[in-house]
Short mmCIF file of C-alpha atoms in Angstrom, two decimals:
data_model
loop_
_atom_site.label_atom_id
_atom_site.label_comp_id
_atom_site.label_asym_id
_atom_site.label_seq_id
_atom_site.Cartn_x
_atom_site.Cartn_y
_atom_site.Cartn_z
CA MET A 41 96.46 51.43 -91.14
CA THR A 42 98.70 48.60 -90.81
CA VAL A 43 102.54 49.42 -90.07
CA ASP A 44 105.09 47.00 -88.82
CA LEU A 45 105.73 49.22 -85.56
CA ALA A 46 108.68 46.80 -83.75
CA PRO A 47 111.33 48.22 -86.43
CA LEU A 48 110.24 52.08 -85.96
CA LEU A 49 110.52 51.52 -82.40
CA ALA A 50 114.03 50.12 -82.43
CA THR A 51 114.92 52.90 -85.07
CA ALA A 52 113.53 55.53 -82.53
CA ALA A 53 115.46 54.10 -79.58
CA GLU A 54 118.80 54.26 -81.51
CA VAL A 55 118.27 57.90 -82.59
CA LEU A 56 117.54 58.93 -78.82
CA ASP A 57 120.38 57.02 -77.62
CA ALA A 58 122.77 58.80 -79.78
CA ALA A 59 121.02 62.47 -79.12
CA SER A 60 121.53 61.47 -75.28
CA THR A 61 125.22 62.20 -75.20
CA GLN A 62 124.05 66.01 -76.56
CA PHE A 63 121.52 66.30 -73.86
CA ILE A 64 123.37 65.31 -70.96
CA ALA A 65 126.61 67.74 -72.20
CA GLY A 66 123.93 70.70 -72.64
CA HIS A 67 123.21 70.23 -68.55
CA ARG A 68 122.15 73.82 -67.36
CA ALA A 69 122.06 75.27 -70.76
CA ASP A 70 120.99 79.00 -70.69
CA SER A 71 117.79 80.23 -72.52
CA ALA A 72 117.84 81.15 -75.98
CA VAL A 73 114.33 81.50 -77.17
CA ALA A 74 112.05 83.16 -75.26
CA LYS A 75 108.27 82.07 -75.40
CA LYS A 76 104.74 82.59 -73.96
CA GLY A 77 104.78 83.56 -70.28
CA ASN A 78 107.78 82.98 -68.73
CA ASP A 79 108.38 79.82 -71.08
CA PHE A 80 111.51 79.20 -72.68
CA ALA A 81 114.19 77.04 -74.89
CA THR A 82 117.64 76.45 -74.76
CA GLU A 83 120.04 75.75 -77.71
CA VAL A 84 120.07 72.66 -76.90
CA ASP A 85 116.32 72.13 -77.16
CA LEU A 86 116.70 73.61 -80.68
CA ALA A 87 119.70 71.51 -81.56
CA ILE A 88 118.20 68.11 -80.39
CA GLU A 89 115.38 68.99 -82.34
CA ARG A 90 116.89 69.47 -85.42
CA ARG A 91 119.14 66.22 -85.24
CA VAL A 92 116.26 63.87 -84.04
CA VAL A 93 113.90 65.38 -86.73
CA ALA A 94 116.69 64.91 -89.58
CA GLU A 95 117.60 61.29 -88.36
CA LEU A 96 113.98 59.96 -88.14
CA THR A 97 113.05 61.66 -91.39
CA ARG A 98 115.60 59.81 -92.90
CA LEU A 99 115.32 56.41 -91.43
CA THR A 100 111.77 56.02 -91.46
CA GLY A 101 110.24 58.36 -93.90
CA ILE A 102 107.69 59.70 -91.51
CA GLY A 103 107.75 63.56 -90.69
CA VAL A 104 107.87 64.77 -87.33
CA HIS A 105 105.90 67.42 -85.45
CA GLY A 106 108.43 68.91 -82.75
CA GLU A 107 107.73 71.45 -80.04
CA GLU A 108 110.31 74.24 -81.17
CA PHE A 109 109.94 73.98 -84.97
CA GLY A 110 106.39 72.33 -85.45
CA GLY A 111 106.27 70.48 -88.80
CA GLU A 112 104.44 67.70 -89.99
CA PRO A 113 100.64 68.23 -89.31
CA LEU A 114 99.48 66.12 -86.40
CA ASP A 115 96.44 64.65 -88.51
CA SER A 116 98.94 62.81 -90.56
CA GLU A 117 98.26 59.04 -91.08
CA LEU A 118 101.56 58.72 -89.61
CA VAL A 119 103.27 61.23 -87.69
CA TRP A 120 106.45 61.31 -85.05
CA VAL A 121 105.78 63.74 -82.11
CA LEU A 122 108.88 65.11 -80.09
CA ASP A 123 109.64 66.94 -77.15
CA PRO A 124 113.37 67.35 -77.14
CA ILE A 125 113.66 68.56 -73.90
CA ASP A 126 110.72 67.82 -71.48
CA GLY A 127 111.39 69.82 -68.08
CA THR A 128 113.34 72.58 -69.77
CA PHE A 129 113.39 74.84 -66.23
CA ASN A 130 114.65 71.91 -64.39
CA TYR A 131 117.28 71.23 -67.20
CA ALA A 132 118.52 74.86 -67.38
CA ALA A 133 118.63 74.92 -63.55
CA GLY A 134 120.96 71.64 -63.44
CA LEU A 135 118.30 69.30 -61.68
CA PRO A 136 117.79 65.45 -63.42
CA THR A 137 114.32 65.58 -63.64
CA ALA A 138 114.24 66.02 -67.65
CA ALA A 139 113.75 63.91 -70.23
CA MET A 140 113.41 63.32 -74.41
CA LEU A 141 109.64 62.66 -75.14
CA LEU A 142 108.90 60.77 -78.47
CA GLY A 143 105.76 59.25 -79.50
CA LEU A 144 104.10 58.06 -82.88
CA LEU A 145 100.54 58.79 -83.69
CA ALA A 146 98.52 56.61 -86.25
CA ASP A 147 95.64 58.65 -87.21
CA GLY A 148 96.37 60.59 -84.17
CA GLU A 149 96.39 57.75 -82.15
CA PRO A 150 99.36 57.08 -79.72
CA VAL A 151 101.34 53.73 -81.05
CA LEU A 152 104.45 54.08 -79.81
CA GLY A 153 105.95 55.69 -76.79
CA LEU A 154 109.51 56.55 -75.90
CA THR A 155 110.77 58.72 -72.74
CA TRP A 156 114.33 58.82 -72.06
CA LEU A 157 115.53 60.01 -68.78
CA PRO A 158 119.18 60.33 -69.56
CA PHE A 159 120.49 61.83 -66.36
CA THR A 160 119.02 58.70 -64.21
CA SER A 161 119.55 56.38 -67.28
CA GLN A 162 115.97 55.17 -67.66
CA ARG A 163 114.31 54.45 -71.26
CA TYR A 164 110.86 53.60 -71.08
CA THR A 165 108.98 52.21 -74.24
CA ALA A 166 105.83 50.98 -75.30
CA MET A 167 104.32 49.74 -78.28
CA VAL A 168 100.40 48.85 -79.00
CA GLY A 169 99.43 45.44 -77.92
CA GLU A 170 102.96 45.01 -75.85
CA PRO A 171 103.63 45.48 -72.32
CA VAL A 172 105.70 48.68 -70.94
CA ARG A 173 109.72 48.32 -70.59
CA CYS A 174 112.09 49.68 -68.94
CA ASN A 175 115.91 49.53 -70.41
CA GLY A 176 114.37 46.27 -72.01
CA GLU A 177 113.18 44.98 -68.99
CA VAL A 178 108.95 44.29 -69.08
CA LEU A 179 107.25 46.17 -66.44
CA GLN A 180 104.35 44.61 -64.83
CA SER A 181 100.69 45.83 -65.78
CA LEU A 182 98.98 48.06 -63.20
CA ALA A 183 96.88 46.62 -60.90
CA PRO A 184 93.74 48.45 -59.88
CA SER A 185 94.95 50.56 -56.75
CA GLU A 186 93.49 52.58 -54.04
CA LEU A 187 94.42 56.72 -54.08
CA SER A 188 95.07 56.31 -50.28
CA ASP A 189 97.97 54.27 -51.06
CA SER A 190 99.40 56.30 -54.04
CA VAL A 191 101.87 58.91 -54.74
CA VAL A 192 100.38 61.55 -57.05
CA ALA A 193 102.10 64.25 -59.06
CA ILE A 194 100.75 67.17 -60.17
CA GLY A 195 101.72 70.46 -62.90
CA THR A 196 103.41 73.37 -61.68
CA PHE A 197 101.76 76.68 -61.33
CA ASN A 198 101.19 80.25 -60.11
CA ILE A 199 98.27 80.89 -58.01
CA ASP A 200 97.53 84.09 -60.08
CA SER A 201 97.59 82.52 -63.03
CA ARG A 202 94.57 82.81 -65.50
CA GLY A 203 93.77 80.71 -68.77
CA ARG A 204 91.69 77.44 -69.24
CA TYR A 205 92.44 76.19 -65.76
CA PRO A 206 93.09 79.34 -63.33
CA GLY A 207 95.72 78.94 -60.45
CA ARG A 208 92.97 78.97 -57.79
CA TYR A 209 91.24 75.90 -59.58
CA ARG A 210 94.26 73.89 -59.56
CA MET A 211 94.92 74.78 -56.12
CA ALA A 212 91.56 73.57 -55.04
CA VAL A 213 92.24 70.09 -57.08
CA LEU A 214 95.60 70.14 -54.89
CA GLU A 215 93.82 70.65 -52.03
CA GLY A 216 91.52 67.83 -52.70
CA LEU A 217 94.17 65.42 -53.60
CA SER A 218 96.26 66.38 -50.51
CA ARG A 219 93.36 64.91 -48.53
CA GLU A 220 93.12 61.55 -49.96
CA CYS A 221 96.28 60.26 -51.60
CA SER A 222 99.68 59.10 -49.77
CA ARG A 223 101.89 61.50 -51.17
CA LEU A 224 101.87 64.74 -53.47
CA ARG A 225 104.79 65.32 -55.89
CA MET A 226 105.62 68.07 -58.59
CA HIS A 227 108.39 67.38 -60.73
CA GLY A 228 108.11 69.76 -63.48
CA ALA A 229 108.03 67.51 -66.32
CA THR A 230 105.00 66.01 -67.59
CA GLY A 231 106.62 63.35 -69.50
CA ILE A 232 108.23 61.95 -66.33
CA ASP A 233 105.08 62.04 -64.54
CA LEU A 234 103.40 60.20 -67.08
CA ALA A 235 106.22 57.46 -67.24
CA TYR A 236 106.03 56.92 -63.59
CA VAL A 237 102.66 56.34 -63.49
CA ALA A 238 103.23 53.60 -66.22
CA ALA A 239 105.89 52.22 -64.55
CA GLY A 240 103.71 52.39 -61.14
CA VAL A 241 106.13 54.52 -59.10
CA LEU A 242 102.73 56.91 -59.25
CA GLY A 243 99.55 56.42 -58.77
CA GLY A 244 98.03 58.63 -60.79
CA ALA A 245 99.13 62.40 -61.99
CA ILE A 246 97.42 65.69 -63.41
CA SER A 247 98.71 67.82 -66.18
CA PHE A 248 96.92 70.91 -66.91
CA GLY A 249 98.79 71.60 -70.28
CA HIS A 250 97.38 70.80 -73.81
CA HIS A 251 100.39 70.30 -75.99
CA VAL A 252 100.45 67.34 -77.84
CA TRP A 253 104.29 66.76 -77.34
CA ASP A 254 104.07 66.65 -73.60
CA HIS A 255 101.65 63.66 -73.79
CA ALA A 256 101.75 61.57 -76.87
CA ALA A 257 104.81 59.17 -75.78
CA GLY A 258 103.74 58.97 -72.32
CA VAL A 259 99.78 57.96 -73.12
CA ALA A 260 101.01 55.26 -75.02
CA LEU A 261 103.41 54.16 -72.24
CA VAL A 262 100.20 54.72 -69.57
CA ARG A 263 97.91 52.67 -71.88
CA ALA A 264 100.07 49.92 -72.75
CA ALA A 265 100.65 49.55 -68.85
CA GLY A 266 96.93 49.12 -68.38
CA GLY A 267 96.57 52.38 -66.87
CA VAL A 268 93.70 55.10 -67.98
CA VAL A 269 94.19 58.57 -69.54
CA THR A 270 91.48 61.33 -69.82
CA ASP A 271 91.29 64.85 -69.97
CA LEU A 272 90.23 66.41 -66.38
CA ALA A 273 86.55 66.27 -67.78
CA GLY A 274 86.75 62.69 -68.17
CA ARG A 275 86.91 62.39 -71.50
CA PRO A 276 89.11 60.00 -73.37
CA TRP A 277 92.34 61.63 -73.81
CA THR A 278 92.90 62.55 -77.69
CA VAL A 279 95.42 65.00 -79.11
CA SER A 280 93.45 67.86 -79.22
CA SER A 281 92.66 67.38 -75.38
CA PRO A 282 92.76 70.49 -73.19
CA SER A 283 94.30 68.61 -70.21
CA ALA A 284 95.30 64.90 -69.22
CA LEU A 285 94.63 63.08 -66.15
CA MET A 286 96.39 59.66 -66.00
CA ALA A 287 96.54 56.79 -63.27
CA ALA A 288 95.88 53.37 -62.34
CA PRO A 289 92.81 51.72 -62.54
CA GLY A 290 90.76 52.69 -59.49
CA VAL A 291 93.02 55.46 -58.58
CA HIS A 292 91.80 57.21 -62.04
CA GLU A 293 88.03 57.07 -60.82
CA GLN A 294 88.97 58.44 -57.33
CA MET A 295 90.97 61.09 -58.92
CA LEU A 296 88.35 62.25 -60.83
CA GLU A 297 85.99 62.07 -58.70
CA ILE A 298 88.10 64.76 -56.47
CA VAL A 299 88.30 67.07 -59.70
CA ARG A 300 84.25 66.80 -60.44
CA ALA A 301 83.87 68.04 -56.61
CA VAL A 302 86.12 70.96 -57.33
CA GLY A 303 83.56 72.38 -60.07
CA GLU A 304 84.12 74.22 -63.17
CA PRO A 305 87.42 76.07 -63.76
CA GLU A 306 85.62 79.22 -65.08
CA ASP A 307 84.09 79.41 -61.16
CA TYR A 308 87.61 80.28 -60.16
CA ALA A 309 88.70 83.04 -62.81
#
């Protein structure tokens, strides 16, 4: 479908800017809602989601699918995808590595990406066909790179965890990467990892999660920067992907080779 993305990006940026004060004021908020495992949401998550959903719906006429309350179906012709606080554990603990993530899907494809890091005053934006920007300044496209020169981020995990990607499998991936990359990092905020890949701060990153609100905004950023985003099996990322591997050209291929050498996740169950 054809849609004018520039005004939608401008409106979305204004909405996130307005919510940033509330985001900063709620730092170290207590858990309000228990979720699966030891996950939780704070009152600030809930309040920001309600606020952003109401404003985006009113100003753009496009429905929103949020982490906390769901909403518009993901297969809608157009739908905003929102994570009000990415890195909730960091946020509640008082760490600055937390963000607001907002993507726009058009027929399932991320066409706009906004990643706001209020504590570090970084505002990453991307629009299909345009370069990535940080605080309005155009960032350089990602050049082909080597894994050996790259800082790589990986998602947090418990070695005893089960599920689609068991903890022992994740540790094997971590071990393989540690032998080849320059440095490893574990930020605990998927959206921040994606933004940093798009900005060239990280050479690559791996997310073992499948939640679309963690990935939609960042996929738009990385692709706009010229990076590659697949799942851990090497298939192009979609809203139903079970994981994400995002990296600069060259680095992605080397990371994928390491992941494949580890074997199948079910072998580690």
